[in-house]
PDB file of C-alpha atoms in Angstrom:
ATOM      1  CA  MET U   1     -34.267  60.293 -25.505  1.00 96.00           C
ATOM      2  CA  THR U   2     -36.767  58.035 -23.713  1.00 98.00           C
ATOM      3  CA  VAL U   3     -35.734  54.381 -23.561  1.00 99.00           C
ATOM      4  CA  VAL U   4     -38.412  51.678 -23.615  1.00 99.00           C
ATOM      5  CA  ASP U   5     -37.913  47.936 -23.143  1.00 99.00           C
ATOM      6  CA  ALA U   6     -41.274  46.435 -24.003  1.00 99.00           C
ATOM      7  CA  VAL U   7     -40.607  42.928 -22.609  1.00 99.00           C
ATOM      8  CA  CYS U   8     -39.258  42.751 -19.051  1.00 98.00           C
ATOM      9  CA  PRO U   9     -39.986  39.483 -17.202  1.00 95.00           C
ATOM     10  CA  LEU U  10     -37.052  40.340 -14.899  1.00 95.00           C
ATOM     11  CA  MET U  11     -39.007  43.351 -13.608  1.00 96.00           C
ATOM     12  CA  THR U  12     -41.232  41.048 -11.602  1.00 93.00           C
ATOM     13  CA  ASP U  13     -38.287  40.895  -9.182  1.00 93.00           C
ATOM     14  CA  PRO U  14     -38.214  44.230  -7.273  1.00 94.00           C
ATOM     15  CA  GLU U  15     -34.446  43.898  -6.883  1.00 94.00           C
ATOM     16  CA  ALA U  16     -34.130  44.280 -10.678  1.00 96.00           C
ATOM     17  CA  TRP U  17     -35.773  47.713 -10.842  1.00 98.00           C
ATOM     18  CA  ALA U  18     -32.498  49.429 -10.008  1.00 98.00           C
ATOM     19  CA  LEU U  19     -30.764  47.556 -12.850  1.00 98.00           C
ATOM     20  CA  TYR U  20     -33.212  48.969 -15.362  1.00 98.00           C
ATOM     21  CA  ILE U  21     -32.884  52.471 -13.960  1.00 98.00           C
ATOM     22  CA  ASP U  22     -29.076  52.195 -13.977  1.00 98.00           C
ATOM     23  CA  GLY U  23     -29.264  51.066 -17.589  1.00 98.00           C
ATOM     24  CA  GLY U  24     -31.119  54.194 -18.589  1.00 98.00           C
ATOM     25  CA  VAL U  25     -34.448  52.455 -19.153  1.00 99.00           C
ATOM     26  CA  ASP U  26     -37.294  54.904 -18.633  1.00 99.00           C
ATOM     27  CA  ILE U  27     -40.231  52.591 -19.240  1.00 99.00           C
ATOM     28  CA  GLY U  28     -40.458  48.769 -19.032  1.00 99.00           C
ATOM     29  CA  ALA U  29     -43.214  46.265 -19.550  1.00 99.00           C
ATOM     30  CA  PRO U  30     -43.046  43.523 -16.912  1.00 98.00           C
ATOM     31  CA  THR U  31     -44.490  40.112 -17.725  1.00 97.00           C
ATOM     32  CA  VAL U  32     -47.139  40.079 -15.046  1.00 98.00           C
ATOM     33  CA  ALA U  33     -48.882  36.838 -16.094  1.00 96.00           C
ATOM     34  CA  ASN U  34     -48.299  33.785 -18.282  1.00 94.00           C
ATOM     35  CA  TRP U  35     -50.246  30.698 -17.156  1.00 89.00           C
ATOM     36  CA  GLU U  36     -52.090  31.831 -14.052  1.00 95.00           C
ATOM     37  CA  THR U  37     -55.836  31.523 -13.561  1.00 97.00           C
ATOM     38  CA  PRO U  38     -57.929  34.702 -13.822  1.00 97.00           C
ATOM     39  CA  SER U  39     -58.227  34.927 -10.024  1.00 97.00           C
ATOM     40  CA  GLU U  40     -54.484  34.460  -9.567  1.00 97.00           C
ATOM     41  CA  THR U  41     -53.882  37.030 -12.288  1.00 98.00           C
ATOM     42  CA  GLN U  42     -56.102  39.572 -10.570  1.00 97.00           C
ATOM     43  CA  GLN U  43     -54.027  39.148  -7.415  1.00 98.00           C
ATOM     44  CA  LEU U  44     -50.833  39.776  -9.392  1.00 98.00           C
ATOM     45  CA  LEU U  45     -52.293  42.943 -10.906  1.00 98.00           C
ATOM     46  CA  GLU U  46     -53.314  44.151  -7.462  1.00 97.00           C
ATOM     47  CA  GLN U  47     -49.773  43.404  -6.224  1.00 97.00           C
ATOM     48  CA  TRP U  48     -48.369  45.658  -8.979  1.00 98.00           C
ATOM     49  CA  THR U  49     -50.786  48.377  -7.958  1.00 98.00           C
ATOM     50  CA  ARG U  50     -49.445  48.159  -4.409  1.00 98.00           C
ATOM     51  CA  TRP U  51     -45.811  48.184  -5.598  1.00 98.00           C
ATOM     52  CA  ILE U  52     -46.412  51.297  -7.697  1.00 98.00           C
ATOM     53  CA  ASP U  53     -48.251  53.032  -4.861  1.00 98.00           C
ATOM     54  CA  ARG U  54     -45.517  52.253  -2.320  1.00 98.00           C
ATOM     55  CA  ASP U  55     -42.288  52.714  -4.327  1.00 98.00           C
ATOM     56  CA  ASP U  56     -41.676  56.261  -5.564  1.00 97.00           C
ATOM     57  CA  ARG U  57     -39.377  54.957  -8.306  1.00 98.00           C
ATOM     58  CA  LEU U  58     -42.281  53.333 -10.152  1.00 99.00           C
ATOM     59  CA  VAL U  59     -44.794  55.172 -12.318  1.00 99.00           C
ATOM     60  CA  ALA U  60     -47.869  53.548 -13.851  1.00 99.00           C
ATOM     61  CA  VAL U  61     -48.055  54.141 -17.612  1.00 99.00           C
ATOM     62  CA  THR U  62     -51.634  53.577 -18.804  1.00 99.00           C
ATOM     63  CA  GLU U  63     -52.604  56.667 -20.805  1.00 98.00           C
ATOM     64  CA  PRO U  64     -50.982  58.464 -23.784  1.00 99.00           C
ATOM     65  CA  SER U  65     -50.321  61.538 -21.632  1.00 98.00           C
ATOM     66  CA  ASP U  66     -48.273  59.454 -19.174  1.00 98.00           C
ATOM     67  CA  PHE U  67     -45.411  59.338 -21.660  1.00 98.00           C
ATOM     68  CA  ASP U  68     -44.985  63.097 -21.290  1.00 97.00           C
ATOM     69  CA  ARG U  69     -43.513  62.457 -17.825  1.00 97.00           C
ATOM     70  CA  PHE U  70     -40.412  60.802 -19.271  1.00 98.00           C
ATOM     71  CA  PRO U  71     -37.487  60.812 -19.203  1.00 97.00           C
ATOM     72  CA  SER U  72     -37.455  61.433 -15.460  1.00 97.00           C
ATOM     73  CA  PRO U  73     -34.211  60.556 -13.643  1.00 96.00           C
ATOM     74  CA  GLY U  74     -34.581  57.764 -11.117  1.00 98.00           C
ATOM     75  CA  LYS U  75     -38.076  56.786 -12.307  1.00 98.00           C
ATOM     76  CA  LEU U  76     -39.190  53.599 -14.052  1.00 99.00           C
ATOM     77  CA  GLY U  77     -42.482  53.597 -15.932  1.00 99.00           C
ATOM     78  CA  VAL U  78     -44.529  50.388 -15.833  1.00 99.00           C
ATOM     79  CA  ILE U  79     -46.659  49.034 -18.676  1.00 99.00           C
ATOM     80  CA  ILE U  80     -48.516  45.870 -17.721  1.00 99.00           C
ATOM     81  CA  HIS U  81     -47.970  43.015 -20.212  1.00 99.00           C
ATOM     82  CA  PHE U  82     -49.213  39.438 -20.294  1.00 99.00           C
ATOM     83  CA  GLN U  83     -47.122  36.975 -22.326  1.00 98.00           C
ATOM     84  CA  ASN U  84     -50.143  34.734 -22.877  1.00 98.00           C
ATOM     85  CA  GLY U  85     -53.862  35.105 -23.356  1.00 98.00           C
ATOM     86  CA  SER U  86     -54.591  32.177 -21.011  1.00 97.00           C
ATOM     87  CA  PRO U  87     -54.615  34.233 -17.771  1.00 98.00           C
ATOM     88  CA  LEU U  88     -57.691  36.097 -19.069  1.00 98.00           C
ATOM     89  CA  GLY U  89     -59.641  32.863 -19.299  1.00 97.00           C
ATOM     90  CA  GLU U  90     -62.558  32.450 -21.695  1.00 97.00           C
ATOM     91  CA  ASP U  91     -64.732  35.221 -20.307  1.00 97.00           C
ATOM     92  CA  LEU U  92     -64.461  38.419 -22.326  1.00 97.00           C
ATOM     93  CA  SER U  93     -65.523  40.478 -19.307  1.00 98.00           C
ATOM     94  CA  ASN U  94     -62.083  39.744 -17.815  1.00 98.00           C
ATOM     95  CA  TYR U  95     -60.496  41.902 -20.498  1.00 98.00           C
ATOM     96  CA  GLU U  96     -62.274  44.998 -19.238  1.00 98.00           C
ATOM     97  CA  ILE U  97     -61.717  44.096 -15.602  1.00 98.00           C
ATOM     98  CA  PHE U  98     -57.971  43.659 -16.137  1.00 98.00           C
ATOM     99  CA  HIS U  99     -57.786  46.738 -18.339  1.00 98.00           C
ATOM    100  CA  ARG U 100     -59.145  48.760 -15.414  1.00 98.00           C
ATOM    101  CA  LEU U 101     -56.348  47.241 -13.315  1.00 98.00           C
ATOM    102  CA  GLY U 102     -53.722  48.473 -15.759  1.00 98.00           C
ATOM    103  CA  LEU U 103     -53.355  45.796 -18.459  1.00 99.00           C
ATOM    104  CA  ARG U 104     -52.202  47.376 -21.725  1.00 99.00           C
ATOM    105  CA  MET U 105     -50.601  44.615 -23.862  1.00 99.00           C
ATOM    106  CA  VAL U 106     -51.474  40.946 -24.326  1.00 99.00           C
ATOM    107  CA  GLN U 107     -49.593  38.266 -26.250  1.00 99.00           C
ATOM    108  CA  LEU U 108     -52.084  35.855 -27.788  1.00 99.00           C
ATOM    109  CA  CYS U 109     -50.202  32.596 -27.092  1.00 98.00           C
ATOM    110  CA  TYR U 110     -47.041  31.351 -25.400  1.00 95.00           C
ATOM    111  CA  ASN U 111     -45.416  28.699 -27.613  1.00 95.00           C
ATOM    112  CA  PHE U 112     -48.402  26.300 -27.497  1.00 94.00           C
ATOM    113  CA  ALA U 113     -52.123  26.370 -28.212  1.00 97.00           C
ATOM    114  CA  ASN U 114     -54.648  28.043 -25.949  1.00 97.00           C
ATOM    115  CA  PRO U 115     -58.300  29.143 -26.409  1.00 98.00           C
ATOM    116  CA  LEU U 116     -57.231  32.042 -28.667  1.00 99.00           C
ATOM    117  CA  GLY U 117     -55.044  30.222 -31.174  1.00 99.00           C
ATOM    118  CA  ASP U 118     -51.895  28.218 -31.700  1.00 98.00           C
ATOM    119  CA  GLY U 119     -48.313  28.724 -30.500  1.00 98.00           C
ATOM    120  CA  CYS U 120     -45.139  28.766 -32.509  1.00 97.00           C
ATOM    121  CA  LEU U 121     -43.776  25.505 -31.010  1.00 94.00           C
ATOM    122  CA  SER U 122     -46.858  23.280 -31.263  1.00 93.00           C
ATOM    123  CA  GLY U 123     -45.963  21.900 -34.677  1.00 92.00           C
ATOM    124  CA  GLU U 124     -49.595  22.197 -35.756  1.00 94.00           C
ATOM    125  CA  ASP U 125     -49.733  25.799 -37.046  1.00 96.00           C
ATOM    126  CA  GLY U 126     -53.383  26.014 -36.155  1.00 98.00           C
ATOM    127  CA  PRO U 127     -55.657  29.014 -36.860  1.00 98.00           C
ATOM    128  CA  LEU U 128     -56.924  31.852 -34.740  1.00 99.00           C
ATOM    129  CA  THR U 129     -60.014  30.522 -32.967  1.00 99.00           C
ATOM    130  CA  ALA U 130     -63.458  32.074 -32.949  1.00 99.00           C
ATOM    131  CA  PHE U 131     -62.843  33.122 -29.365  1.00 99.00           C
ATOM    132  CA  GLY U 132     -59.506  34.580 -30.451  1.00 99.00           C
ATOM    133  CA  ARG U 133     -61.274  36.789 -32.975  1.00 99.00           C
ATOM    134  CA  TRP U 134     -63.669  38.060 -30.302  1.00 99.00           C
ATOM    135  CA  ALA U 135     -60.761  38.622 -27.910  1.00 99.00           C
ATOM    136  CA  ILE U 136     -58.860  40.727 -30.471  1.00 99.00           C
ATOM    137  CA  ARG U 137     -61.941  42.843 -31.141  1.00 99.00           C
ATOM    138  CA  GLU U 138     -62.325  43.414 -27.396  1.00 99.00           C
ATOM    139  CA  MET U 139     -58.653  44.352 -27.087  1.00 99.00           C
ATOM    140  CA  ASN U 140     -59.097  46.794 -29.950  1.00 99.00           C
ATOM    141  CA  ARG U 141     -62.131  48.312 -28.235  1.00 98.00           C
ATOM    142  CA  LEU U 142     -60.343  48.728 -24.944  1.00 99.00           C
ATOM    143  CA  GLY U 143     -57.000  49.879 -26.339  1.00 99.00           C
ATOM    144  CA  ILE U 144     -54.959  46.821 -25.411  1.00 99.00           C
ATOM    145  CA  VAL U 145     -52.033  46.123 -27.737  1.00 99.00           C
ATOM    146  CA  VAL U 146     -52.257  42.800 -29.583  1.00 99.00           C
ATOM    147  CA  ASP U 147     -48.896  41.028 -29.246  1.00 99.00           C
ATOM    148  CA  LEU U 148     -48.084  38.191 -31.683  1.00 99.00           C
ATOM    149  CA  SER U 149     -44.723  36.929 -30.364  1.00 99.00           C
ATOM    150  CA  HIS U 150     -44.555  33.247 -29.347  1.00 98.00           C
ATOM    151  CA  THR U 151     -47.640  32.709 -31.502  1.00 99.00           C
ATOM    152  CA  GLY U 152     -47.985  30.280 -34.404  1.00 98.00           C
ATOM    153  CA  ARG U 153     -47.524  31.664 -37.918  1.00 99.00           C
ATOM    154  CA  ARG U 154     -51.073  30.948 -39.117  1.00 99.00           C
ATOM    155  CA  THR U 155     -52.588  32.429 -35.978  1.00 99.00           C
ATOM    156  CA  THR U 156     -50.501  35.585 -36.400  1.00 99.00           C
ATOM    157  CA  MET U 157     -51.541  36.028 -40.011  1.00 99.00           C
ATOM    158  CA  ASP U 158     -55.195  35.447 -39.095  1.00 99.00           C
ATOM    159  CA  ALA U 159     -54.903  37.936 -36.243  1.00 99.00           C
ATOM    160  CA  MET U 160     -53.477  40.586 -38.521  1.00 99.00           C
ATOM    161  CA  ARG U 161     -56.509  40.219 -40.745  1.00 99.00           C
ATOM    162  CA  VAL U 162     -58.854  40.692 -37.757  1.00 99.00           C
ATOM    163  CA  THR U 163     -57.274  43.516 -35.749  1.00 99.00           C
ATOM    164  CA  SER U 164     -58.340  47.093 -36.389  1.00 99.00           C
ATOM    165  CA  ALA U 165     -55.400  48.482 -34.386  1.00 99.00           C
ATOM    166  CA  PRO U 166     -51.659  48.098 -35.069  1.00 99.00           C
ATOM    167  CA  PRO U 167     -50.349  44.801 -33.657  1.00 99.00           C
ATOM    168  CA  VAL U 168     -46.778  44.000 -32.584  1.00 99.00           C
ATOM    169  CA  PHE U 169     -44.256  41.233 -32.407  1.00 99.00           C
ATOM    170  CA  SER U 170     -42.962  42.464 -29.067  1.00 99.00           C
ATOM    171  CA  HIS U 171     -39.876  40.241 -28.980  1.00 99.00           C
ATOM    172  CA  SER U 172     -39.130  38.333 -32.177  1.00 99.00           C
ATOM    173  CA  ASN U 173     -36.126  38.406 -34.497  1.00 99.00           C
ATOM    174  CA  PRO U 174     -35.985  37.842 -38.264  1.00 99.00           C
ATOM    175  CA  ALA U 175     -35.872  34.155 -39.110  1.00 99.00           C
ATOM    176  CA  ALA U 176     -33.908  34.992 -42.239  1.00 99.00           C
ATOM    177  CA  LEU U 177     -30.865  35.682 -40.046  1.00 99.00           C
ATOM    178  CA  THR U 178     -31.529  33.072 -37.351  1.00 98.00           C
ATOM    179  CA  PRO U 179     -33.858  30.274 -38.448  1.00 98.00           C
ATOM    180  CA  HIS U 180     -35.873  29.371 -35.364  1.00 96.00           C
ATOM    181  CA  ARG U 181     -39.541  28.641 -34.699  1.00 95.00           C
ATOM    182  CA  ARG U 182     -39.642  31.561 -32.268  1.00 97.00           C
ATOM    183  CA  ASN U 183     -38.514  34.009 -34.916  1.00 98.00           C
ATOM    184  CA  ILE U 184     -40.650  35.474 -37.704  1.00 99.00           C
ATOM    185  CA  ASP U 185     -40.391  35.361 -41.472  1.00 99.00           C
ATOM    186  CA  ASP U 186     -40.311  38.226 -43.940  1.00 99.00           C
ATOM    187  CA  GLU U 187     -44.024  37.945 -44.745  1.00 99.00           C
ATOM    188  CA  GLN U 188     -44.942  38.345 -41.081  1.00 99.00           C
ATOM    189  CA  ILE U 189     -42.560  41.298 -40.738  1.00 99.00           C
ATOM    190  CA  ARG U 190     -43.996  43.062 -43.774  1.00 99.00           C
ATOM    191  CA  ALA U 191     -47.567  42.315 -42.692  1.00 99.00           C
ATOM    192  CA  VAL U 192     -47.170  43.837 -39.253  1.00 99.00           C
ATOM    193  CA  ALA U 193     -45.399  46.858 -40.727  1.00 99.00           C
ATOM    194  CA  ASP U 194     -48.176  47.364 -43.302  1.00 99.00           C
ATOM    195  CA  LEU U 195     -50.614  47.651 -40.367  1.00 99.00           C
ATOM    196  CA  GLY U 196     -48.495  50.319 -38.675  1.00 99.00           C
ATOM    197  CA  GLY U 197     -47.214  47.846 -36.092  1.00 99.00           C
ATOM    198  CA  LEU U 198     -43.790  47.214 -34.633  1.00 99.00           C
ATOM    199  CA  VAL U 199     -41.173  44.467 -34.209  1.00 99.00           C
ATOM    200  CA  GLY U 200     -39.092  44.380 -31.042  1.00 99.00           C
ATOM    201  CA  VAL U 201     -35.741  42.592 -31.116  1.00 99.00           C
ATOM    202  CA  VAL U 202     -35.053  40.012 -28.429  1.00 99.00           C
ATOM    203  CA  THR U 203     -31.763  39.055 -26.756  1.00 97.00           C
ATOM    204  CA  PHE U 204     -32.279  35.346 -26.075  1.00 94.00           C
ATOM    205  CA  PRO U 205     -29.117  33.941 -27.727  1.00 94.00           C
ATOM    206  CA  ALA U 206     -30.748  31.083 -29.659  1.00 93.00           C
ATOM    207  CA  PHE U 207     -32.955  33.673 -31.394  1.00 96.00           C
ATOM    208  CA  VAL U 208     -29.997  35.961 -32.141  1.00 98.00           C
ATOM    209  CA  LYS U 209     -27.462  33.502 -33.561  1.00 96.00           C
ATOM    210  CA  PRO U 210     -27.915  29.914 -34.757  1.00 94.00           C
ATOM    211  CA  GLY U 211     -27.242  27.647 -31.795  1.00 91.00           C
ATOM    212  CA  GLY U 212     -26.988  30.627 -29.453  1.00 92.00           C
ATOM    213  CA  LYS U 213     -23.393  30.133 -28.367  1.00 92.00           C
ATOM    214  CA  GLY U 214     -21.295  33.292 -28.293  1.00 94.00           C
ATOM    215  CA  ALA U 215     -24.105  35.644 -29.412  1.00 96.00           C
ATOM    216  CA  THR U 216     -23.231  39.313 -28.904  1.00 98.00           C
ATOM    217  CA  VAL U 217     -24.716  42.807 -29.099  1.00 99.00           C
ATOM    218  CA  SER U 218     -23.248  43.081 -32.581  1.00 99.00           C
ATOM    219  CA  ASP U 219     -25.267  40.017 -33.626  1.00 99.00           C
ATOM    220  CA  LEU U 220     -28.387  41.577 -32.107  1.00 99.00           C
ATOM    221  CA  VAL U 221     -27.865  44.818 -34.015  1.00 99.00           C
ATOM    222  CA  ASP U 222     -27.516  42.741 -37.190  1.00 99.00           C
ATOM    223  CA  HIS U 223     -31.206  41.918 -36.666  1.00 99.00           C
ATOM    224  CA  ILE U 224     -31.985  45.614 -36.229  1.00 99.00           C
ATOM    225  CA  ASP U 225     -30.126  46.298 -39.493  1.00 99.00           C
ATOM    226  CA  TYR U 226     -32.179  43.645 -41.278  1.00 99.00           C
ATOM    227  CA  LEU U 227     -35.474  45.014 -39.995  1.00 99.00           C
ATOM    228  CA  VAL U 228     -34.544  48.622 -40.776  1.00 99.00           C
ATOM    229  CA  ASP U 229     -33.556  47.661 -44.310  1.00 99.00           C
ATOM    230  CA  MET U 230     -36.926  45.929 -44.793  1.00 99.00           C
ATOM    231  CA  ILE U 231     -39.476  48.125 -43.011  1.00 99.00           C
ATOM    232  CA  GLY U 232     -37.590  51.288 -42.046  1.00 99.00           C
ATOM    233  CA  PRO U 233     -36.377  52.550 -38.678  1.00 99.00           C
ATOM    234  CA  ASP U 234     -39.755  53.771 -37.390  1.00 99.00           C
ATOM    235  CA  GLN U 235     -41.249  50.291 -36.809  1.00 99.00           C
ATOM    236  CA  VAL U 236     -38.408  48.650 -34.894  1.00 99.00           C
ATOM    237  CA  GLY U 237     -37.913  48.666 -31.124  1.00 99.00           C
ATOM    238  CA  LEU U 238     -36.570  46.775 -28.116  1.00 99.00           C
ATOM    239  CA  GLY U 239     -38.235  43.766 -26.515  1.00 99.00           C
ATOM    240  CA  LEU U 240     -35.140  42.469 -24.816  1.00 98.00           C
ATOM    241  CA  ASP U 241     -36.737  39.852 -22.559  1.00 96.00           C
ATOM    242  CA  PHE U 242     -34.211  39.840 -19.714  1.00 94.00           C
ATOM    243  CA  CYS U 243     -35.159  37.061 -17.355  1.00 82.00           C
ATOM    244  CA  GLU U 244     -33.469  35.203 -14.530  1.00 66.00           C
ATOM    245  CA  SER U 245     -29.782  34.566 -15.157  1.00 59.00           C
ATOM    246  CA  GLY U 246     -28.216  31.169 -15.214  1.00 57.00           C
ATOM    247  CA  MET U 247     -29.146  27.737 -16.532  1.00 60.00           C
ATOM    248  CA  GLU U 248     -31.465  27.011 -13.591  1.00 65.00           C
ATOM    249  CA  MET U 249     -34.155  29.105 -15.269  1.00 62.00           C
ATOM    250  CA  VAL U 250     -33.730  27.291 -18.596  1.00 67.00           C
ATOM    251  CA  GLU U 251     -33.929  23.900 -16.868  1.00 72.00           C
ATOM    252  CA  ARG U 252     -37.065  24.936 -14.968  1.00 71.00           C
ATOM    253  CA  MET U 253     -38.856  26.197 -18.068  1.00 70.00           C
ATOM    254  CA  ILE U 254     -38.043  23.001 -19.971  1.00 71.00           C
ATOM    255  CA  ALA U 255     -39.218  20.860 -17.051  1.00 76.00           C
ATOM    256  CA  SER U 256     -42.498  22.799 -16.963  1.00 71.00           C
ATOM    257  CA  GLY U 257     -43.169  22.058 -20.638  1.00 70.00           C
ATOM    258  CA  ALA U 258     -43.197  25.730 -21.647  1.00 67.00           C
ATOM    259  CA  TRP U 259     -39.898  25.319 -23.501  1.00 66.00           C
ATOM    260  CA  THR U 260     -38.363  22.474 -25.489  1.00 71.00           C
ATOM    261  CA  VAL U 261     -34.712  21.350 -25.476  1.00 68.00           C
ATOM    262  CA  GLU U 262     -34.698  21.632 -29.272  1.00 69.00           C
ATOM    263  CA  ASP U 263     -35.716  25.298 -29.254  1.00 66.00           C
ATOM    264  CA  TYR U 264     -34.059  26.432 -26.019  1.00 68.00           C
ATOM    265  CA  PRO U 265     -30.593  24.823 -25.962  1.00 66.00           C
ATOM    266  CA  MET U 266     -29.463  23.816 -22.492  1.00 59.00           C
ATOM    267  CA  ASP U 267     -25.796  24.260 -23.451  1.00 59.00           C
ATOM    268  CA  ALA U 268     -26.154  27.988 -24.212  1.00 63.00           C
ATOM    269  CA  ASP U 269     -26.412  30.705 -21.578  1.00 73.00           C
ATOM    270  CA  PRO U 270     -29.759  32.576 -21.800  1.00 80.00           C
ATOM    271  CA  ARG U 271     -27.933  35.901 -22.087  1.00 90.00           C
ATOM    272  CA  LEU U 272     -25.743  37.578 -24.713  1.00 95.00           C
ATOM    273  CA  VAL U 273     -22.035  37.390 -23.984  1.00 95.00           C
ATOM    274  CA  ASP U 274     -21.745  41.175 -23.600  1.00 97.00           C
ATOM    275  CA  LEU U 275     -25.305  42.005 -22.513  1.00 97.00           C
ATOM    276  CA  THR U 276     -25.978  40.087 -19.310  1.00 94.00           C
ATOM    277  CA  SER U 277     -27.993  42.680 -17.384  1.00 95.00           C
ATOM    278  CA  PRO U 278     -30.392  45.569 -18.018  1.00 97.00           C
ATOM    279  CA  ASN U 279     -27.755  47.983 -16.788  1.00 98.00           C
ATOM    280  CA  GLN U 280     -25.780  47.231 -19.962  1.00 98.00           C
ATOM    281  CA  ILE U 281     -28.575  48.229 -22.408  1.00 98.00           C
ATOM    282  CA  PRO U 282     -26.667  51.365 -23.512  1.00 99.00           C
ATOM    283  CA  ARG U 283     -24.335  49.024 -25.403  1.00 99.00           C
ATOM    284  CA  ILE U 284     -27.084  48.590 -28.012  1.00 99.00           C
ATOM    285  CA  ARG U 285     -27.182  52.321 -28.653  1.00 99.00           C
ATOM    286  CA  GLN U 286     -23.388  52.446 -28.733  1.00 99.00           C
ATOM    287  CA  GLU U 287     -23.295  49.750 -31.422  1.00 99.00           C
ATOM    288  CA  MET U 288     -25.876  51.608 -33.525  1.00 99.00           C
ATOM    289  CA  VAL U 289     -23.798  54.794 -33.195  1.00 99.00           C
ATOM    290  CA  ARG U 290     -20.721  52.836 -34.291  1.00 99.00           C
ATOM    291  CA  ARG U 291     -22.609  51.671 -37.380  1.00 99.00           C
ATOM    292  CA  GLY U 292     -23.584  55.199 -38.316  1.00 99.00           C
ATOM    293  CA  TYR U 293     -27.266  55.236 -37.476  1.00 99.00           C
ATOM    294  CA  PRO U 294     -28.745  58.757 -37.461  1.00 99.00           C
ATOM    295  CA  SER U 295     -29.636  60.114 -34.029  1.00 98.00           C
ATOM    296  CA  GLY U 296     -33.319  60.208 -34.861  1.00 99.00           C
ATOM    297  CA  ALA U 297     -33.384  56.555 -35.866  1.00 99.00           C
ATOM    298  CA  ILE U 298     -31.515  55.589 -32.697  1.00 99.00           C
ATOM    299  CA  ALA U 299     -33.984  57.520 -30.523  1.00 99.00           C
ATOM    300  CA  GLY U 300     -36.860  55.782 -32.260  1.00 99.00           C
ATOM    301  CA  ILE U 301     -35.506  52.272 -31.937  1.00 99.00           C
ATOM    302  CA  MET U 302     -34.435  52.831 -28.315  1.00 99.00           C
ATOM    303  CA  GLY U 303     -37.924  53.905 -27.293  1.00 99.00           C
ATOM    304  CA  HIS U 304     -39.862  56.522 -29.228  1.00 99.00           C
ATOM    305  CA  ASN U 305     -41.256  54.025 -31.742  1.00 99.00           C
ATOM    306  CA  TRP U 306     -42.848  52.086 -28.895  1.00 99.00           C
ATOM    307  CA  ILE U 307     -44.217  55.303 -27.421  1.00 99.00           C
ATOM    308  CA  ASN U 308     -45.810  56.249 -30.718  1.00 99.00           C
ATOM    309  CA  LEU U 309     -47.333  52.777 -31.070  1.00 99.00           C
ATOM    310  CA  PHE U 310     -48.790  52.757 -27.553  1.00 99.00           C
ATOM    311  CA  LYS U 311     -50.204  56.233 -28.008  1.00 99.00           C
ATOM    312  CA  ARG U 312     -51.973  55.202 -31.211  1.00 99.00           C
ATOM    313  CA  VAL U 313     -53.477  52.036 -29.787  1.00 99.00           C
ATOM    314  CA  TRP U 314     -54.423  53.465 -26.417  1.00 99.00           C
ATOM    315  CA  SER U 315     -56.153  56.445 -28.044  1.00 95.00           C
ATOM    316  CA  THR U 316     -58.723  54.211 -29.789  1.00 76.00           C
TER     317      THR U 316
END
């Protein structure tokens, strides 16, 4: 079984790589850029190239055939992910430049509006922009996965009418279980599934359990259950979104304006009670086993569904 965590902001800290490897993660997608300028973003991509070249634990994953190398003990595959379209700027040529540097998945927005569309926390629910439509077509042409997490509902629905390749909600939970502006409703879930896309469950407690306090792996797997009941086990995966531990990170993100106190409670730890580190990821599989999931469904949710999705999009 190959384990894939498709949202790994913590991987930008080299000290965290061992935690992912110890947790049985074979492939992770670090959040390489969010709000940087295109020139700053290019420097970050070049830094990742150097890290991969210099550390024999890391393996670049950019082509469908690269997945054949996993699982490989002691190795950690790297899929470059941006959690915002802003770092690409408003020049479509940047998409090809950054693709050549390894970029393989781009989230359209991060909570608020940008040149591509609207974010899920803006309160405006604005549409996909004309530039956003061109950007999606360019991502489709290059084989970059279109990620709709953190993006406003109207923009996501518009994007799903534009894309010719399967899109994803890389790290979003069902709002039916946990009403929250960062989560997604049943119509969005069915729409992405109808396009052959995928929904990754996320561990941030406020998205797992109302209010966030005391959220557990069992609560997280409740979201997996809900998705599997609605769209089947083949279009569900992990987008766990481990980030820095402790309330300092929450306070910093709120101070920056990227998060709001209403949506990211400051009185709730940003980690599940019993899943505080990537080296505890096997607890998700253990809970699915306890609930009687078939081995094939578990293998899919733990990683193979993401692999199938990436292979389809990257082969275009």
